Coordinates of C-alpha atoms and ligand atoms in Angstrom, one line a residue:
M261 CA 107.6 13.9 56.6
A262 CA 104.9 16.2 55.2
E263 CA 105.9 19.8 54.9
M264 CA 104.6 21.9 57.8
I265 CA 103.0 25.2 56.7
D266 CA 102.4 27.8 59.3
R267 CA 98.9 28.9 58.5
R268 CA 96.8 31.4 60.3
V269 CA 93.6 30.1 61.9
A270 CA 90.2 31.5 61.5
V271 CA 87.0 30.8 63.4
V272 CA 83.8 31.8 61.5
T273 CA 80.6 31.4 63.4
G274 CA 77.5 30.4 61.5
S275 CA 79.4 29.2 58.4
T276 CA 77.2 26.4 57.2
R277 CA 75.6 28.7 54.6
G278 CA 75.0 32.3 53.4
I279 CA 77.5 35.0 54.2
G280 CA 79.4 32.8 56.8
R281 CA 80.1 30.1 54.2
A282 CA 81.3 32.7 51.7
I283 CA 83.6 34.1 54.4
A284 CA 85.0 30.7 55.3
H285 CA 85.6 30.2 51.6
E286 CA 87.6 33.4 51.2
L287 CA 89.7 32.9 54.3
A288 CA 90.6 29.4 53.1
A289 CA 91.4 30.8 49.7
A290 CA 93.7 33.2 51.5
G291 CA 95.5 30.1 53.0
M292 CA 94.0 30.0 56.5
N293 CA 92.9 26.9 58.4
V294 CA 89.2 27.4 59.1
V295 CA 86.9 26.3 61.9
V296 CA 83.4 26.0 60.4
N297 CA 80.6 26.3 62.8
S298 CA 77.0 25.2 62.9
S299 CA 74.4 26.2 65.5
S300 CA 73.7 22.6 66.5
E301 CA 74.5 18.9 66.1
R302 CA 71.5 18.8 63.7
S303 CA 73.2 21.1 61.2
L304 CA 76.7 19.7 61.8
P305 CA 76.6 17.8 58.5
A306 CA 76.3 21.1 56.7
A307 CA 79.4 22.3 58.5
E308 CA 81.2 19.1 57.7
E309 CA 80.3 19.4 54.0
V310 CA 81.6 23.0 53.9
A311 CA 84.8 22.1 55.7
A312 CA 85.6 19.1 53.5
A313 CA 85.0 21.2 50.3
L314 CA 87.5 23.8 51.6
T315 CA 90.1 21.3 52.4
Q316 CA 89.7 19.7 49.0
E317 CA 89.8 23.0 47.1
F318 CA 92.5 24.9 49.0
G319 CA 94.5 22.2 50.8
V320 CA 94.0 23.9 54.2
E321 CA 93.0 22.2 57.4
T322 CA 89.4 22.6 58.5
L323 CA 87.5 21.7 61.6
P324 CA 83.7 21.5 61.7
V325 CA 82.3 22.3 65.2
A326 CA 78.7 22.4 66.4
A327 CA 78.2 25.2 68.9
N328 CA 75.3 27.5 69.8
V329 CA 77.2 30.8 70.4
A330 CA 74.3 32.1 72.6
V331 CA 75.4 29.5 75.2
E332 CA 78.5 30.6 77.0
A333 CA 79.9 27.0 77.5
E334 CA 79.4 26.2 73.8
A335 CA 81.0 29.4 72.6
N336 CA 84.0 28.7 74.9
A337 CA 84.1 25.1 73.6
L338 CA 84.2 26.4 70.0
I339 CA 87.3 28.5 70.7
D340 CA 88.9 25.7 72.8
A341 CA 88.4 23.3 69.9
A342 CA 90.2 25.7 67.6
M343 CA 93.1 26.0 70.1
E344 CA 93.3 22.3 70.6
A345 CA 93.3 21.5 66.9
F346 CA 95.6 24.3 65.7
G347 CA 97.2 25.9 68.8
R348 CA 96.1 29.4 67.9
V349 CA 93.2 31.6 66.9
D350 CA 94.2 34.5 64.7
V351 CA 90.9 35.6 63.1
L352 CA 87.4 35.5 64.7
V353 CA 84.4 36.3 62.5
N354 CA 81.3 36.7 64.5
N355 CA 78.8 36.1 61.7
A356 CA 76.1 33.9 63.4
G357 CA 72.8 35.7 63.4
I358 CA 69.1 35.4 63.2
T359 CA 66.0 37.5 62.7
R360 CA 62.6 37.3 64.5
D361 CA 60.8 40.3 62.9
G362 CA 57.7 42.1 64.3
L363 CA 56.5 45.5 65.1
A364 CA 57.7 46.9 68.4
A365 CA 54.2 47.2 69.9
R366 CA 53.5 43.5 69.3
M367 CA 56.9 41.9 69.9
S368 CA 57.1 39.2 72.5
D369 CA 60.0 39.1 75.0
E370 CA 60.8 35.7 73.7
D371 CA 61.5 37.0 70.2
F372 CA 63.4 40.0 71.5
D373 CA 65.6 37.8 73.8
A374 CA 66.3 35.1 71.1
V375 CA 67.8 37.7 68.7
I376 CA 69.8 39.5 71.4
D377 CA 71.1 36.2 72.8
I378 CA 72.5 35.0 69.5
N379 CA 73.4 38.2 67.7
L380 CA 74.7 40.3 70.6
K381 CA 75.5 37.9 73.5
G382 CA 76.9 35.3 71.1
T383 CA 79.3 37.9 69.7
F384 CA 80.4 38.8 73.2
H385 CA 80.9 35.2 74.3
C386 CA 83.2 34.5 71.3
C387 CA 85.1 37.9 71.6
R388 CA 85.8 37.2 75.3
A389 CA 87.0 33.6 74.6
A390 CA 89.2 34.6 71.6
A391 CA 90.6 37.8 73.2
K392 CA 92.9 35.7 75.5
P393 CA 94.8 33.8 72.9
M394 CA 94.9 36.8 70.6
M395 CA 96.4 39.0 73.3
K396 CA 99.0 36.3 74.1
Q397 CA 99.9 36.0 70.4
R398 CA 100.0 39.7 70.0
W399 CA 98.2 39.4 66.8
G400 CA 94.5 39.1 66.0
R401 CA 91.6 40.2 63.9
I402 CA 88.0 40.3 65.2
I403 CA 85.4 41.0 62.6
N404 CA 81.8 41.4 63.7
M405 CA 78.8 41.2 61.5
S406 CA 76.5 44.2 62.1
S407 CA 73.9 45.5 59.6
V408 CA 72.8 48.7 58.0
V409 CA 69.7 48.1 60.2
G410 CA 71.9 48.6 63.3
V411 CA 73.1 52.0 61.9
Y412 CA 69.8 53.3 60.5
G413 CA 67.0 51.3 62.2
N414 CA 64.3 49.5 60.4
A415 CA 60.5 49.2 61.1
G416 CA 59.7 45.7 62.1
Q417 CA 63.1 44.8 63.5
I418 CA 63.5 46.4 66.9
N419 CA 65.2 43.4 68.3
Y420 CA 67.5 42.9 65.3
A421 CA 68.4 46.6 65.1
A422 CA 69.2 46.7 68.8
S423 CA 71.4 43.7 68.5
K424 CA 73.3 45.0 65.5
A425 CA 73.7 48.5 67.0
G426 CA 75.0 46.7 70.2
V427 CA 77.5 44.9 68.1
I428 CA 78.9 48.2 66.9
G429 CA 79.4 49.5 70.5
M430 CA 81.0 46.2 71.4
T431 CA 83.3 46.3 68.4
K432 CA 84.5 49.8 69.2
T433 CA 85.1 48.9 72.9
I434 CA 87.1 45.8 72.2
A435 CA 89.0 47.7 69.5
K436 CA 90.1 50.2 72.2
E437 CA 90.9 47.5 74.7
L438 CA 93.0 45.3 72.4
A439 CA 94.7 47.8 70.0
K440 CA 98.0 47.9 71.9
R441 CA 98.3 44.1 71.5
N442 CA 98.1 44.3 67.7
V443 CA 94.5 43.0 67.7
T444 CA 92.0 44.9 65.6
A445 CA 88.3 44.8 65.7
N446 CA 85.9 46.0 63.0
A447 CA 82.2 45.7 62.2
V448 CA 80.9 45.0 58.7
A449 CA 77.4 46.3 58.1
P450 CA 75.8 44.6 55.1
G451 CA 72.8 45.9 53.3
F452 CA 70.5 43.4 51.6
I453 CA 72.4 40.2 50.7
A454 CA 70.9 37.3 48.9
T455 CA 70.8 34.5 51.4
D456 CA 68.3 32.2 53.2
M457 CA 67.8 35.2 55.6
T458 CA 66.4 37.5 52.9
D459 CA 64.9 34.7 50.8
A460 CA 61.8 35.0 53.0
L461 CA 61.0 38.4 51.4
S462 CA 58.4 38.4 48.7
D463 CA 59.3 39.4 45.1
S464 CA 57.5 42.8 45.5
Q465 CA 59.5 43.4 48.7
K466 CA 62.7 42.6 47.0
E467 CA 61.8 44.9 44.1
A468 CA 61.0 47.7 46.5
I469 CA 64.4 47.2 48.2
T470 CA 66.3 47.0 45.0
S471 CA 64.9 50.3 43.8
R472 CA 66.6 51.9 46.8
I473 CA 70.0 50.3 46.1
G474 CA 72.2 52.5 43.9
C475 CA 74.0 49.5 42.4
G476 CA 70.5 48.2 41.3
R477 CA 70.9 44.7 42.7
L478 CA 70.9 42.8 46.0
G479 CA 74.4 42.0 47.3
E480 CA 76.0 38.6 47.1
P481 CA 77.7 36.8 50.0
A482 CA 81.0 37.3 48.2
D483 CA 80.6 41.1 48.4
I484 CA 80.8 40.8 52.2
A485 CA 83.5 38.0 52.2
N486 CA 85.9 40.0 50.1
L487 CA 85.9 42.8 52.7
V488 CA 86.3 40.4 55.5
R489 CA 89.3 38.7 53.8
F490 CA 90.9 42.2 53.6
L491 CA 90.1 43.1 57.2
A492 CA 91.6 39.8 58.3
S493 CA 94.9 40.4 56.4
D494 CA 98.2 42.1 57.5
E495 CA 97.3 45.0 55.1
A496 CA 94.5 46.1 57.3
S497 CA 96.6 46.5 60.5
Y498 CA 95.9 50.2 60.8
I499 CA 92.1 49.9 60.6
T500 CA 90.3 49.3 63.9
G501 CA 87.0 50.2 65.6
Q502 CA 85.4 51.0 62.2
V503 CA 82.0 50.2 60.9
I504 CA 82.0 49.6 57.1
C505 CA 78.7 49.5 55.2
V506 CA 78.6 47.2 52.2
D507 CA 75.2 47.9 50.8
G508 CA 75.6 48.9 47.1
G509 CA 74.9 52.6 48.0
M510 CA 71.5 51.9 49.7
S511 CA 72.3 54.1 52.7
L512 CA 73.4 57.1 50.7
Ligands
NAP862 P1 71.7 32.8 57.1 O1 71.8 32.5 55.7 O2 70.3 32.7 57.8 O3 72.7 31.9 57.9 C1 72.8 32.1 59.3 C2 74.0 31.3 59.8 O4 74.1 31.5 61.2 C3 73.9 29.8 59.6 O5 75.1 29.2 59.3 C4 73.4 29.3 61.0 O6 73.8 28.0 61.3 C5 74.1 30.3 61.9 N1 73.6 30.4 63.2 C6 72.3 30.8 63.5 N2 72.2 30.8 64.9 C7 73.3 30.4 65.4 C8 73.8 30.1 66.7 N3 73.0 30.3 67.8 N4 75.1 29.7 66.9 C9 75.9 29.5 65.8 N5 75.5 29.7 64.5 C10 74.2 30.1 64.3 O7 72.2 34.3 57.4 P2 73.0 35.3 56.5 O8 72.1 36.1 55.7 O9 74.2 34.6 55.8 O10 73.6 36.3 57.6 C11 74.9 36.2 58.2 C12 75.1 37.4 59.1 O11 75.0 38.6 58.4 C13 74.1 37.5 60.3 O12 74.7 38.0 61.4 C14 73.1 38.5 59.7 O13 72.4 39.2 60.7 C15 74.1 39.4 59.0 N6 73.4 40.2 57.9 C16 72.8 39.6 56.9 C17 72.2 40.4 55.9 C18 71.5 39.9 54.7 O14 70.9 40.7 53.9 N7 71.5 38.6 54.5 C19 72.2 41.8 56.0 C20 72.9 42.4 57.1 C21 73.5 41.6 58.0 P3 72.8 26.7 61.1 O15 72.8 26.4 59.6 O16 73.3 25.7 62.0 O17 71.4 27.2 61.5

């Protein structure tokens, strides 16, 4: 009979690429079984590819699941799938997020709502669904992806800034509600990280941003994933309700 290893289980939303994929990689490297999530069936092959690579590299179990976190039933189904496959959810990383940039005076309701629905409501849906098993287990880690834009604001991103500021309020609230059950909740606020999301910027925009970053470079997804791995560990048990900026000194 194969040896049974009692591994922790992590659900990482939006882990087909970018920061989410790097987080899935770090948590698998730390020995966790990982649920890899795509936003739809169309991008499920990308999640399947990430999942297979993690199993191959680290020998952990993985489960690719298509779920749009903005839709309550799909977010619930994502957590249910993790429970069915592994019997527990120890770590939830709410990483799924989009931008629909535009100046406030010209922004459509559609663009405002789309960003709020995924970034803020999607985070709520997954927190609510995962809180139950975490409270029962009396152990859990919730890590929500905010942004320096949610802390400081940014011209052209009224929807995104509101969603990411909302994530901070949500994180502090759930941290208070769950602390007694040994469940922590923290927000990570990245600066500018090199992913598809920031690839849309022109070279001159990137140069202008880099000139404001003390470290003199854009961040890498691994810069975020390393912190998430720590926050998800036993060592971080006394850290809760915090917002940690990872921005190379940009906000100083
Ligand atoms: P990215 O490269 O654009 O990847 C976004 C990921 O989110 C993809 O895996 C995508 O899945 C998934 N996703 C989008 N909508 C979803 C939905 N409705 N349901 C489930 N998954 C969904 O983004 P990123 O740069 O890695 O950003 C990751 C997170 O960090 C976001 O929350 C972002 O706001 C935040 N952040 C990024 C930066 C930065 O500079 N890059 C800075 C601050 C904060 P599909 O492949 O299926 O579309």
